[in-house]
Amino acid sequence: METQTETTNTVRRNRRIIFFPLPYQGHINPMLQLANLLYSKGFSITILHTNFNKPKTSNYPHFTFKFILDNDPHDGRYSNLPLHGMGAFNRVFVFNEDGADELRHELELLMLASKEDDEHVSCLITDALWHFTQSVADSLSLPRLVLRTSSLFSFLIYASIPLLDDRGYLSLSDNTMALILDGLGYHDLSDNKRLEEQVEEFPMLKVKDIVKMGFKREKDGAGGMIDNMVKQTKTSSGIIWNSFKELEESELETIRRDIPAPSFPIPFAKHFTASSSSLLEHDRSFFPWLDQQPPKSVVYVSFGSVAQVEEKHFMEMVHGLVDSKQLFLWVVRPGFVSGSTWLEPLPDGFPGERGRIVKWAPQQEVLGHEAIGAFWTHGGWNSTLESVCEGVPMICSPFWGDQPLDARYVSDVWKVGVYLENGWKREEITGAIRRVMTDEEMRERARVLKQKLDVSLMKGGSSYESVESLVAYVSSF
Ligand code: UDX
């Protein structure tokens, strides 16, 4: 990881880059890691951000922050939107729809101020889901690069949503989503052969992976946003991926063949940790306990910043963990269990001596701890990649979006984990935990993948070169 000394000794370039992250933890982390990386290469950094979910600016004294889009607390378009859960995501629709004029105005001001400071604004880097920013950047002749915070393969699958719809997979979701989200996962659907079939266009996927993404082909809503995201990513000046070549080699080839804009896969977690952009306070109180546990003996359990479970599923998790008889460290965010503030549904005496429960943890540091033997995750892309970075095998319980795709790659393509694809059933949870904790071949594959990643970061390696070419490219504007 780059040290602070290296960062401060770097020659400054008189060039500024403006970043605009999507205001959710899984998107803020990689964007600020990228901003730190480009700062370490000599660029000045301005971060545009909403007031909603604003990161702790005092952790970034070397950046300039500017808050936009939701400065008016009385604006009814977003002031009544939920602050947590999936409803909080609706802001993205509002800002994509109405944000162009304000963003253009802010960018004009920043470009003017930079000129006065004898500094050049090289480009704008926005989250791919801020699709409205492409036309704004075009109108100012400002190059826009995209940060896609998920995998390359999920981008290719998202880009094929119209095709998948033509095949009938998405209308399947109308009938089956409710069942999948409700009840015990796929339990009621096990007879439905179609869901188990291979997807012709993406042979590594099963039809149920597509269904579980939960998208529809539509003009509005999530499907419409994905469609716009794909279009405006393809027309951008460049795409930065939180990934590395050796992980997604054929997908990178396809993207480089089909999209004229250059692609730069960079595994951010290997450059900077995400801890300084955490929106929640990290609990570190369990470290003395973790330090005392034998190597590779503890299951780390965490489901990211958004996912929620019903109480009956939470109880299956509890029993699955208890019956596995493994040590565990479990992150249960307040609100993770629908209808509960935190841990009310837990039985007396749980977790006992076998485990620790915390509200939020410094995840990368935990995954890098020698006591951690497996990661039970929802398969969010940051979590998946952070686990790959530390060589930790996974148990995946995906919820929606890219997560079921990530889970399929973890289990069937890279073979560094198990996909709990039949929902929340205590026996299957117990079996998966035991398998991942004891399968030495799987652990070895996870170690080899990490090794490939480490090699890619060395001088001449693919990730090293990716950073170098990104810096050269951005400097050329
Ligand atoms: C969301 C989507 O769910 C995910 O599928 C998409 O790829 C990105 O946006 P999220 O659900 O929060 O993200 O999951 P994830 O991508 O894994 O990001 C969570 C981040 O929070 C990680 O960087 C992780 O290190 C951090 N984290 C998580 C903590 O710092 N502490 C914790 O206790 C748990």
Short mmCIF file of C-alpha atoms and ligand atoms in Angstrom, two decimals:
data_model
loop_
_atom_site.label_atom_id
_atom_site.label_comp_id
_atom_site.label_asym_id
_atom_site.label_seq_id
_atom_site.Cartn_x
_atom_site.Cartn_y
_atom_site.Cartn_z
CA MET A 1 0.00 0.00 0.00
CA GLU A 2 1.24 3.50 -0.81
CA THR A 3 2.55 5.31 2.24
CA GLN A 4 1.72 8.84 3.28
CA THR A 5 5.38 9.87 2.80
CA GLU A 6 5.36 8.78 -0.82
CA THR A 7 2.17 10.75 -1.27
CA THR A 8 3.43 14.00 0.18
CA ASN A 9 6.77 13.86 -1.64
CA THR A 10 5.17 13.55 -5.07
CA VAL A 11 5.75 16.39 -7.52
CA ARG A 12 2.48 18.26 -8.04
CA ARG A 13 1.33 18.57 -11.62
CA ASN A 14 -0.76 21.76 -11.76
CA ARG A 15 -3.64 19.65 -12.93
CA ARG A 16 -6.92 19.15 -11.16
CA ILE A 17 -9.35 16.26 -11.44
CA ILE A 18 -12.97 16.62 -10.37
CA PHE A 19 -14.57 13.51 -8.87
CA PHE A 20 -18.27 12.91 -8.44
CA PRO A 21 -19.09 9.71 -6.49
CA LEU A 22 -22.54 8.20 -6.09
CA PRO A 23 -23.41 8.86 -2.42
CA TYR A 24 -23.56 5.26 -1.13
CA GLN A 25 -20.87 3.40 0.81
CA GLY A 26 -20.17 0.80 -1.88
CA HIS A 27 -19.62 3.62 -4.40
CA ILE A 28 -17.95 6.26 -2.21
CA ASN A 29 -15.20 3.84 -1.10
CA PRO A 30 -13.75 3.00 -4.51
CA MET A 31 -14.09 6.62 -5.75
CA LEU A 32 -12.16 8.02 -2.81
CA GLN A 33 -9.58 5.26 -3.10
CA LEU A 34 -9.13 6.28 -6.75
CA ALA A 35 -8.93 9.96 -5.76
CA ASN A 36 -6.22 9.11 -3.22
CA LEU A 37 -4.34 7.15 -5.85
CA LEU A 38 -4.41 10.03 -8.36
CA TYR A 39 -3.49 12.51 -5.63
CA SER A 40 -0.44 10.34 -4.93
CA LYS A 41 0.44 10.76 -8.61
CA GLY A 42 0.50 14.53 -8.31
CA PHE A 43 -3.02 15.62 -9.30
CA SER A 44 -5.06 18.10 -7.28
CA ILE A 45 -8.43 16.73 -6.24
CA THR A 46 -11.89 18.26 -5.98
CA ILE A 47 -14.74 16.06 -4.77
CA LEU A 48 -18.30 16.99 -5.68
CA HIS A 49 -20.73 15.34 -3.27
CA THR A 50 -24.27 15.50 -2.03
CA ASN A 51 -24.89 16.47 1.59
CA PHE A 52 -26.63 13.13 1.88
CA ASN A 53 -24.10 10.53 3.05
CA LYS A 54 -21.23 13.00 2.96
CA PRO A 55 -17.88 11.45 3.86
CA LYS A 56 -15.82 12.75 6.77
CA THR A 57 -13.97 15.60 5.07
CA SER A 58 -11.45 15.90 7.92
CA ASN A 59 -10.03 12.55 6.77
CA TYR A 60 -9.13 14.24 3.47
CA PRO A 61 -7.38 17.55 4.27
CA HIS A 62 -5.58 17.28 0.90
CA PHE A 63 -8.86 17.36 -1.09
CA THR A 64 -11.28 20.20 -1.81
CA PHE A 65 -14.95 19.31 -1.23
CA LYS A 66 -17.96 21.03 -2.78
CA PHE A 67 -21.48 20.00 -1.82
CA ILE A 68 -24.08 20.09 -4.55
CA LEU A 69 -27.61 19.06 -5.58
CA ASP A 70 -29.26 18.84 -2.16
CA ASN A 71 -28.25 22.08 -0.47
CA ASP A 72 -31.88 23.13 0.01
CA PRO A 73 -33.29 21.11 2.96
CA HIS A 74 -36.83 22.18 2.01
CA ASP A 75 -36.72 20.80 -1.52
CA GLY A 76 -39.51 18.23 -1.42
CA ARG A 77 -38.06 16.16 -4.28
CA TYR A 78 -35.57 14.53 -1.95
CA SER A 79 -36.05 15.90 1.60
CA ASN A 80 -38.73 13.27 2.28
CA LEU A 81 -36.82 10.34 0.87
CA PRO A 82 -35.67 7.63 3.30
CA LEU A 83 -32.12 7.92 4.60
CA HIS A 84 -31.51 4.16 4.74
CA GLY A 85 -32.33 0.99 2.83
CA MET A 86 -33.31 0.73 -0.81
CA GLY A 87 -35.61 3.78 -0.65
CA ALA A 88 -32.57 5.99 -0.06
CA PHE A 89 -31.42 5.06 -3.54
CA ASN A 90 -34.28 7.04 -5.13
CA ARG A 91 -32.13 10.16 -4.90
CA VAL A 92 -30.15 8.84 -7.83
CA PHE A 93 -33.24 8.99 -10.04
CA VAL A 94 -34.06 12.54 -8.93
CA PHE A 95 -30.54 13.88 -9.45
CA ASN A 96 -30.07 12.12 -12.78
CA GLU A 97 -33.30 13.75 -13.91
CA ASP A 98 -32.84 17.26 -12.50
CA GLY A 99 -29.15 17.74 -11.72
CA ALA A 100 -27.70 18.89 -15.06
CA ASP A 101 -28.03 22.68 -14.72
CA GLU A 102 -26.57 22.81 -11.23
CA LEU A 103 -23.69 20.52 -12.10
CA ARG A 104 -22.88 22.55 -15.24
CA HIS A 105 -22.87 25.74 -13.19
CA GLU A 106 -20.55 24.24 -10.55
CA LEU A 107 -18.19 22.87 -13.16
CA GLU A 108 -18.03 26.26 -14.92
CA LEU A 109 -17.12 27.92 -11.64
CA LEU A 110 -14.46 25.32 -10.87
CA MET A 111 -12.92 25.59 -14.32
CA LEU A 112 -12.81 29.38 -14.05
CA ALA A 113 -11.25 29.28 -10.58
CA SER A 114 -8.66 26.78 -11.78
CA LYS A 115 -7.65 29.07 -14.64
CA GLU A 116 -7.15 31.91 -12.20
CA ASP A 117 -4.94 29.61 -10.10
CA ASP A 118 -2.98 28.68 -13.20
CA GLU A 119 -4.16 25.12 -12.86
CA HIS A 120 -5.78 23.04 -15.57
CA VAL A 121 -8.89 20.91 -14.98
CA SER A 122 -7.95 17.68 -16.74
CA CYS A 123 -11.21 15.83 -16.54
CA LEU A 124 -14.29 14.83 -14.61
CA ILE A 125 -14.49 11.32 -13.16
CA THR A 126 -18.01 10.26 -12.16
CA ASP A 127 -19.68 7.11 -11.01
CA ALA A 128 -21.12 5.26 -14.01
CA LEU A 129 -24.62 5.54 -12.51
CA TRP A 130 -24.44 9.35 -12.77
CA HIS A 131 -25.33 9.01 -16.44
CA PHE A 132 -26.62 12.61 -16.70
CA THR A 133 -23.08 13.92 -16.31
CA GLN A 134 -21.97 12.86 -19.81
CA SER A 135 -24.03 15.50 -21.63
CA VAL A 136 -23.00 18.13 -19.07
CA ALA A 137 -19.33 17.33 -19.60
CA ASP A 138 -19.82 17.33 -23.38
CA SER A 139 -21.42 20.76 -23.26
CA LEU A 140 -18.29 22.09 -21.50
CA SER A 141 -15.86 20.12 -23.70
CA LEU A 142 -14.59 18.51 -20.51
CA PRO A 143 -13.50 14.88 -20.87
CA ARG A 144 -15.55 12.60 -18.62
CA LEU A 145 -14.15 9.31 -17.39
CA VAL A 146 -16.37 6.78 -15.70
CA LEU A 147 -15.66 4.79 -12.57
CA ARG A 148 -17.62 1.56 -12.74
CA THR A 149 -17.61 0.24 -9.19
CA SER A 150 -18.75 -3.29 -10.09
CA SER A 151 -17.13 -6.05 -12.14
CA LEU A 152 -16.56 -6.06 -15.89
CA PHE A 153 -18.66 -9.21 -16.24
CA SER A 154 -21.65 -7.62 -14.54
CA PHE A 155 -21.35 -4.64 -16.91
CA LEU A 156 -21.48 -7.01 -19.89
CA ILE A 157 -24.50 -8.79 -18.42
CA TYR A 158 -26.25 -5.48 -17.64
CA ALA A 159 -25.52 -4.36 -21.21
CA SER A 160 -27.35 -7.47 -22.42
CA ILE A 161 -30.56 -6.81 -20.50
CA PRO A 162 -32.55 -6.15 -23.72
CA LEU A 163 -31.32 -9.47 -25.14
CA LEU A 164 -32.05 -11.31 -21.90
CA ASP A 165 -35.51 -9.79 -21.94
CA ASP A 166 -36.05 -11.00 -25.51
CA ARG A 167 -35.22 -14.49 -24.27
CA GLY A 168 -38.00 -14.18 -21.70
CA TYR A 169 -35.79 -14.24 -18.59
CA LEU A 170 -36.90 -10.88 -17.26
CA SER A 171 -40.62 -11.55 -17.56
CA LEU A 172 -39.90 -14.70 -15.60
CA SER A 173 -38.84 -12.37 -12.86
CA ASP A 174 -42.31 -10.81 -12.66
CA ASN A 175 -43.71 -14.13 -11.51
CA THR A 176 -40.87 -15.35 -9.41
CA MET A 177 -39.24 -12.37 -7.71
CA ALA A 178 -41.83 -12.18 -4.97
CA LEU A 179 -41.31 -15.85 -4.17
CA ILE A 180 -37.57 -15.50 -4.23
CA LEU A 181 -37.53 -12.48 -1.97
CA ASP A 182 -40.17 -13.92 0.29
CA GLY A 183 -40.30 -17.34 1.95
CA LEU A 184 -37.16 -19.39 2.23
CA GLY A 185 -35.33 -18.23 -0.88
CA TYR A 186 -35.68 -20.60 -3.81
CA HIS A 187 -37.22 -23.29 -1.65
CA ASP A 188 -40.62 -23.08 -3.37
CA LEU A 189 -39.06 -23.00 -6.79
CA SER A 190 -36.80 -26.00 -6.71
CA ASP A 191 -39.04 -27.83 -9.18
CA ASN A 192 -38.86 -25.04 -11.64
CA LYS A 193 -36.31 -26.48 -14.03
CA ARG A 194 -36.05 -23.34 -16.11
CA LEU A 195 -34.45 -21.43 -13.25
CA GLU A 196 -31.68 -24.01 -13.03
CA GLU A 197 -30.94 -23.92 -16.77
CA GLN A 198 -27.77 -22.44 -18.18
CA VAL A 199 -28.06 -19.01 -19.84
CA GLU A 200 -27.08 -19.57 -23.47
CA GLU A 201 -25.38 -16.18 -23.92
CA PHE A 202 -23.56 -16.38 -20.58
CA PRO A 203 -22.92 -20.10 -20.00
CA MET A 204 -21.41 -19.55 -16.57
CA LEU A 205 -24.81 -18.25 -15.33
CA LYS A 206 -28.02 -20.01 -14.40
CA VAL A 207 -31.35 -18.44 -15.35
CA LYS A 208 -32.07 -17.81 -11.68
CA ASP A 209 -29.00 -15.58 -11.44
CA ILE A 210 -30.58 -13.30 -14.04
CA VAL A 211 -33.94 -13.41 -12.26
CA LYS A 212 -32.34 -12.64 -8.94
CA MET A 213 -30.76 -9.44 -10.30
CA GLY A 214 -34.32 -8.12 -10.04
CA PHE A 215 -34.27 -5.84 -13.08
CA LYS A 216 -36.93 -5.22 -15.66
CA ARG A 217 -36.53 -3.77 -19.11
CA GLU A 218 -38.20 -0.42 -18.61
CA LYS A 219 -37.83 3.23 -19.42
CA ASP A 220 -37.94 4.35 -15.81
CA GLY A 221 -36.82 2.68 -12.62
CA ALA A 222 -33.69 0.61 -12.14
CA GLY A 223 -33.85 -0.99 -15.60
CA GLY A 224 -33.97 2.44 -17.30
CA MET A 225 -31.11 3.69 -15.19
CA ILE A 226 -28.97 0.67 -16.08
CA ASP A 227 -29.75 1.23 -19.76
CA ASN A 228 -28.64 4.88 -19.53
CA MET A 229 -25.61 3.90 -17.46
CA VAL A 230 -24.47 1.46 -20.14
CA LYS A 231 -25.04 3.97 -22.99
CA GLN A 232 -23.27 6.87 -21.30
CA THR A 233 -20.39 4.67 -20.15
CA LYS A 234 -19.82 3.58 -23.74
CA THR A 235 -19.64 7.20 -24.93
CA SER A 236 -17.33 8.34 -22.12
CA SER A 237 -13.65 9.18 -22.60
CA GLY A 238 -12.49 6.21 -20.54
CA ILE A 239 -13.60 3.57 -18.05
CA ILE A 240 -11.89 2.80 -14.75
CA TRP A 241 -12.78 -0.55 -13.20
CA ASN A 242 -12.20 -1.73 -9.63
CA SER A 243 -10.72 -5.03 -10.81
CA PHE A 244 -7.61 -6.56 -12.35
CA LYS A 245 -6.83 -8.13 -15.69
CA GLU A 246 -6.05 -11.64 -14.45
CA LEU A 247 -9.44 -11.86 -12.71
CA GLU A 248 -11.56 -10.96 -15.73
CA GLU A 249 -9.31 -11.48 -18.71
CA SER A 250 -11.84 -12.50 -21.36
CA GLU A 251 -14.33 -9.84 -20.22
CA LEU A 252 -11.62 -7.20 -20.51
CA GLU A 253 -10.84 -8.38 -24.04
CA THR A 254 -14.53 -8.15 -24.99
CA ILE A 255 -14.87 -4.67 -23.53
CA ARG A 256 -11.68 -3.44 -25.20
CA ARG A 257 -12.91 -4.85 -28.50
CA ASP A 258 -16.43 -3.40 -28.26
CA ILE A 259 -15.96 -0.04 -26.53
CA PRO A 260 -13.67 2.55 -28.13
CA ALA A 261 -12.93 4.35 -24.84
CA PRO A 262 -9.85 2.94 -23.05
CA SER A 263 -10.38 0.69 -20.03
CA PHE A 264 -8.21 0.80 -16.90
CA PRO A 265 -8.69 -2.08 -14.42
CA ILE A 266 -7.17 -1.12 -11.05
CA PRO A 267 -7.67 -3.05 -7.77
CA PHE A 268 -8.09 -0.06 -5.46
CA ALA A 269 -8.00 -1.97 -2.19
CA LYS A 270 -4.38 -2.84 -2.90
CA HIS A 271 -3.46 0.86 -3.07
CA PHE A 272 -5.50 2.49 -0.29
CA THR A 273 -7.88 1.15 2.34
CA ALA A 274 -11.50 2.26 2.32
CA SER A 275 -11.55 2.95 6.04
CA SER A 276 -11.20 6.75 5.80
CA SER A 277 -14.39 6.98 3.71
CA SER A 278 -16.49 4.89 6.06
CA LEU A 279 -19.86 6.52 6.78
CA LEU A 280 -20.22 4.58 10.03
CA GLU A 281 -17.83 4.50 12.97
CA HIS A 282 -15.64 1.41 12.97
CA ASP A 283 -15.81 -0.72 16.11
CA ARG A 284 -12.32 -2.06 16.91
CA SER A 285 -13.11 -3.51 20.32
CA PHE A 286 -13.03 -7.13 19.08
CA PHE A 287 -9.39 -7.06 17.95
CA PRO A 288 -7.95 -8.30 21.26
CA TRP A 289 -10.34 -11.29 20.99
CA LEU A 290 -9.50 -11.85 17.30
CA ASP A 291 -5.76 -11.65 18.03
CA GLN A 292 -6.11 -14.63 20.39
CA GLN A 293 -7.77 -16.95 17.87
CA PRO A 294 -5.77 -19.56 15.93
CA PRO A 295 -4.87 -18.82 12.28
CA LYS A 296 -7.75 -19.26 9.79
CA SER A 297 -10.20 -20.26 12.51
CA VAL A 298 -12.78 -17.43 12.39
CA VAL A 299 -15.62 -16.85 9.92
CA TYR A 300 -16.12 -13.14 9.18
CA VAL A 301 -19.78 -12.39 8.41
CA SER A 302 -20.91 -9.14 6.83
CA PHE A 303 -23.49 -8.13 4.24
CA GLY A 304 -22.44 -4.65 3.18
CA SER A 305 -24.10 -1.32 3.75
CA VAL A 306 -27.59 -1.76 2.28
CA ALA A 307 -28.93 -5.34 2.47
CA GLN A 308 -31.68 -6.20 4.94
CA VAL A 309 -33.10 -9.56 6.00
CA GLU A 310 -36.38 -10.65 7.46
CA GLU A 311 -36.30 -11.87 11.04
CA LYS A 312 -37.01 -15.51 10.08
CA HIS A 313 -34.00 -15.48 7.74
CA PHE A 314 -31.85 -13.85 10.41
CA MET A 315 -32.76 -16.71 12.74
CA GLU A 316 -31.72 -19.24 10.09
CA MET A 317 -28.37 -17.45 9.98
CA VAL A 318 -28.03 -17.62 13.76
CA HIS A 319 -28.75 -21.36 13.82
CA GLY A 320 -26.53 -22.01 10.82
CA LEU A 321 -23.63 -20.31 12.56
CA VAL A 322 -24.23 -22.05 15.90
CA ASP A 323 -24.51 -25.48 14.26
CA SER A 324 -21.32 -24.95 12.27
CA LYS A 325 -19.46 -24.83 15.60
CA GLN A 326 -17.00 -22.35 14.12
CA LEU A 327 -15.74 -19.13 15.67
CA PHE A 328 -17.25 -16.04 14.05
CA LEU A 329 -17.12 -12.26 13.90
CA TRP A 330 -20.46 -10.93 12.68
CA VAL A 331 -21.20 -7.38 11.51
CA VAL A 332 -24.89 -6.69 12.11
CA ARG A 333 -25.66 -3.13 11.03
CA PRO A 334 -28.45 -1.45 13.01
CA GLY A 335 -31.52 -1.97 10.80
CA PHE A 336 -30.11 -5.07 9.08
CA VAL A 337 -33.01 -7.11 10.44
CA SER A 338 -36.28 -5.63 9.13
CA GLY A 339 -38.44 -4.38 11.95
CA SER A 340 -35.65 -4.39 14.53
CA THR A 341 -33.36 -1.62 15.63
CA TRP A 342 -30.44 -3.96 16.17
CA LEU A 343 -30.21 -7.36 17.88
CA GLU A 344 -33.65 -7.76 19.51
CA PRO A 345 -34.46 -11.10 17.80
CA LEU A 346 -31.33 -12.83 19.15
CA PRO A 347 -31.88 -15.71 21.58
CA ASP A 348 -30.47 -15.37 25.12
CA GLY A 349 -26.85 -16.39 25.43
CA PHE A 350 -25.99 -15.73 21.77
CA PRO A 351 -23.26 -15.24 20.59
CA GLY A 352 -21.51 -16.66 23.64
CA GLU A 353 -17.79 -17.37 23.64
CA ARG A 354 -17.69 -18.58 20.04
CA GLY A 355 -18.43 -15.24 18.48
CA ARG A 356 -18.48 -11.47 18.54
CA ILE A 357 -21.12 -9.18 17.04
CA VAL A 358 -20.39 -5.57 16.10
CA LYS A 359 -22.27 -2.82 14.27
CA TRP A 360 -19.53 -2.01 11.75
CA ALA A 361 -15.92 -3.11 11.37
CA PRO A 362 -12.78 -2.04 9.47
CA GLN A 363 -13.47 -4.76 6.92
CA GLN A 364 -10.24 -4.78 4.94
CA GLU A 365 -8.19 -4.97 8.10
CA VAL A 366 -10.36 -7.82 9.37
CA LEU A 367 -10.03 -9.75 6.11
CA GLY A 368 -6.26 -9.31 6.28
CA HIS A 369 -6.11 -10.67 9.84
CA GLU A 370 -4.47 -14.08 10.07
CA ALA A 371 -7.28 -15.48 12.26
CA ILE A 372 -9.85 -15.07 9.46
CA GLY A 373 -10.55 -18.32 7.60
CA ALA A 374 -13.62 -17.46 5.51
CA PHE A 375 -15.90 -14.56 4.61
CA TRP A 376 -19.68 -15.05 4.55
CA THR A 377 -20.71 -12.16 2.32
CA HIS A 378 -23.63 -10.79 0.27
CA GLY A 379 -21.23 -10.62 -2.68
CA GLY A 380 -21.18 -6.83 -3.08
CA TRP A 381 -18.34 -6.12 -5.47
CA ASN A 382 -16.15 -4.25 -2.97
CA SER A 383 -16.48 -7.06 -0.44
CA THR A 384 -15.79 -9.71 -3.08
CA LEU A 385 -12.67 -7.95 -4.31
CA GLU A 386 -11.44 -7.16 -0.79
CA SER A 387 -11.70 -10.89 -0.02
CA VAL A 388 -9.81 -11.78 -3.22
CA CYS A 389 -7.15 -9.20 -2.25
CA GLU A 390 -6.60 -11.05 1.04
CA GLY A 391 -6.91 -14.58 -0.34
CA VAL A 392 -9.94 -15.37 1.85
CA PRO A 393 -12.44 -17.96 0.50
CA MET A 394 -16.11 -16.96 0.54
CA ILE A 395 -19.62 -18.13 1.30
CA CYS A 396 -21.99 -15.99 -0.79
CA SER A 397 -25.60 -15.12 0.04
CA PRO A 398 -26.47 -12.53 -2.62
CA PHE A 399 -29.51 -10.27 -2.48
CA TRP A 400 -29.92 -8.46 -5.83
CA GLY A 401 -28.21 -6.49 -8.61
CA ASP A 402 -24.67 -7.59 -9.34
CA GLN A 403 -24.46 -9.73 -6.18
CA PRO A 404 -25.91 -12.99 -7.63
CA LEU A 405 -23.54 -12.62 -10.59
CA ASP A 406 -20.57 -12.08 -8.28
CA ALA A 407 -21.62 -15.14 -6.25
CA ARG A 408 -21.74 -17.28 -9.39
CA TYR A 409 -18.26 -16.18 -10.43
CA VAL A 410 -16.89 -16.80 -6.93
CA SER A 411 -18.26 -20.35 -6.81
CA ASP A 412 -18.29 -21.58 -10.41
CA VAL A 413 -15.67 -19.54 -12.30
CA TRP A 414 -12.87 -18.78 -9.81
CA LYS A 415 -13.96 -21.61 -7.49
CA VAL A 416 -12.89 -19.71 -4.38
CA GLY A 417 -16.19 -20.03 -2.52
CA VAL A 418 -19.63 -21.53 -2.19
CA TYR A 419 -22.87 -19.94 -3.41
CA LEU A 420 -25.79 -20.49 -1.01
CA GLU A 421 -28.24 -20.44 -3.88
CA ASN A 422 -31.26 -21.95 -2.15
CA GLY A 423 -31.84 -19.08 0.24
CA TRP A 424 -31.60 -19.07 4.01
CA LYS A 425 -31.65 -22.64 5.29
CA ARG A 426 -29.73 -23.43 8.45
CA GLU A 427 -28.48 -26.87 7.32
CA GLU A 428 -27.14 -25.47 4.06
CA ILE A 429 -25.51 -22.55 5.85
CA THR A 430 -23.84 -24.92 8.30
CA GLY A 431 -22.67 -27.17 5.46
CA ALA A 432 -21.28 -24.28 3.42
CA ILE A 433 -19.40 -22.79 6.36
CA ARG A 434 -17.86 -26.15 7.26
CA ARG A 435 -16.94 -26.83 3.65
CA VAL A 436 -15.24 -23.46 3.08
CA MET A 437 -13.38 -23.65 6.39
CA THR A 438 -11.98 -27.10 5.63
CA ASP A 439 -11.56 -27.24 1.83
CA GLU A 440 -7.80 -26.86 1.41
CA GLU A 441 -7.98 -26.90 -2.40
CA MET A 442 -10.37 -23.96 -2.36
CA ARG A 443 -8.11 -22.09 0.07
CA GLU A 444 -5.17 -22.77 -2.21
CA ARG A 445 -7.06 -21.37 -5.23
CA ALA A 446 -7.86 -18.23 -3.22
CA ARG A 447 -4.17 -17.94 -2.32
CA VAL A 448 -3.09 -18.33 -5.95
CA LEU A 449 -5.59 -15.68 -7.08
CA LYS A 450 -4.22 -13.27 -4.49
CA GLN A 451 -0.71 -14.08 -5.65
CA LYS A 452 -1.65 -13.27 -9.26
CA LEU A 453 -3.05 -9.98 -8.05
CA ASP A 454 0.11 -9.19 -6.08
CA VAL A 455 2.26 -9.94 -9.13
CA SER A 456 0.06 -7.71 -11.30
CA LEU A 457 0.94 -4.78 -9.01
CA MET A 458 4.67 -5.14 -9.48
CA LYS A 459 6.54 -3.03 -12.03
CA GLY A 460 5.62 -4.31 -15.49
CA GLY A 461 2.52 -6.15 -14.15
CA SER A 462 -0.94 -5.51 -15.61
CA SER A 463 -2.33 -3.48 -12.68
CA TYR A 464 0.88 -1.47 -12.39
CA GLU A 465 0.72 -0.64 -16.09
CA SER A 466 -2.96 0.21 -15.83
CA VAL A 467 -2.22 2.91 -13.25
CA GLU A 468 0.66 4.24 -15.34
CA SER A 469 -1.44 4.44 -18.51
CA LEU A 470 -4.35 6.07 -16.65
CA VAL A 471 -1.99 8.76 -15.32
CA ALA A 472 -0.52 9.33 -18.79
CA TYR A 473 -3.97 9.41 -20.37
CA VAL A 474 -5.41 11.90 -17.89
CA SER A 475 -2.28 14.04 -18.21
CA SER A 476 -2.79 14.19 -21.97
CA PHE A 477 -6.04 16.18 -21.72
C1 UDX B 1 -23.46 -1.80 -3.07
C2 UDX B 1 -23.99 -3.05 -3.72
O1 UDX B 1 -24.66 -3.85 -2.79
C3 UDX B 1 -22.92 -3.83 -4.38
O2 UDX B 1 -23.47 -5.01 -4.96
C4 UDX B 1 -22.30 -3.00 -5.43
O3 UDX B 1 -21.29 -3.76 -6.08
C5 UDX B 1 -21.74 -1.73 -4.80
O4 UDX B 1 -22.75 -1.06 -4.08
P1 UDX B 1 -22.71 -2.67 -0.58
O5 UDX B 1 -23.92 -3.49 -0.51
O6 UDX B 1 -22.49 -1.71 0.49
O7 UDX B 1 -22.56 -1.94 -1.99
O8 UDX B 1 -21.49 -3.75 -0.62
P2 UDX B 1 -19.98 -3.67 -1.02
O9 UDX B 1 -19.80 -3.38 -2.47
O10 UDX B 1 -19.39 -4.93 -0.55
O11 UDX B 1 -19.38 -2.44 -0.21
C6 UDX B 1 -19.35 -2.39 1.19
C7 UDX B 1 -18.15 -1.59 1.65
O12 UDX B 1 -18.32 -1.29 3.01
C8 UDX B 1 -16.84 -2.34 1.50
O13 UDX B 1 -15.82 -1.49 1.00
C9 UDX B 1 -16.51 -2.77 2.91
O14 UDX B 1 -15.12 -2.82 3.22
C10 UDX B 1 -17.17 -1.69 3.74
N1 UDX B 1 -17.57 -2.24 5.06
C11 UDX B 1 -18.51 -3.22 5.15
C12 UDX B 1 -16.95 -1.74 6.19
O15 UDX B 1 -16.08 -0.87 6.13
N2 UDX B 1 -17.32 -2.27 7.38
C13 UDX B 1 -18.26 -3.23 7.53
O16 UDX B 1 -18.53 -3.62 8.67
C14 UDX B 1 -18.88 -3.73 6.37
#
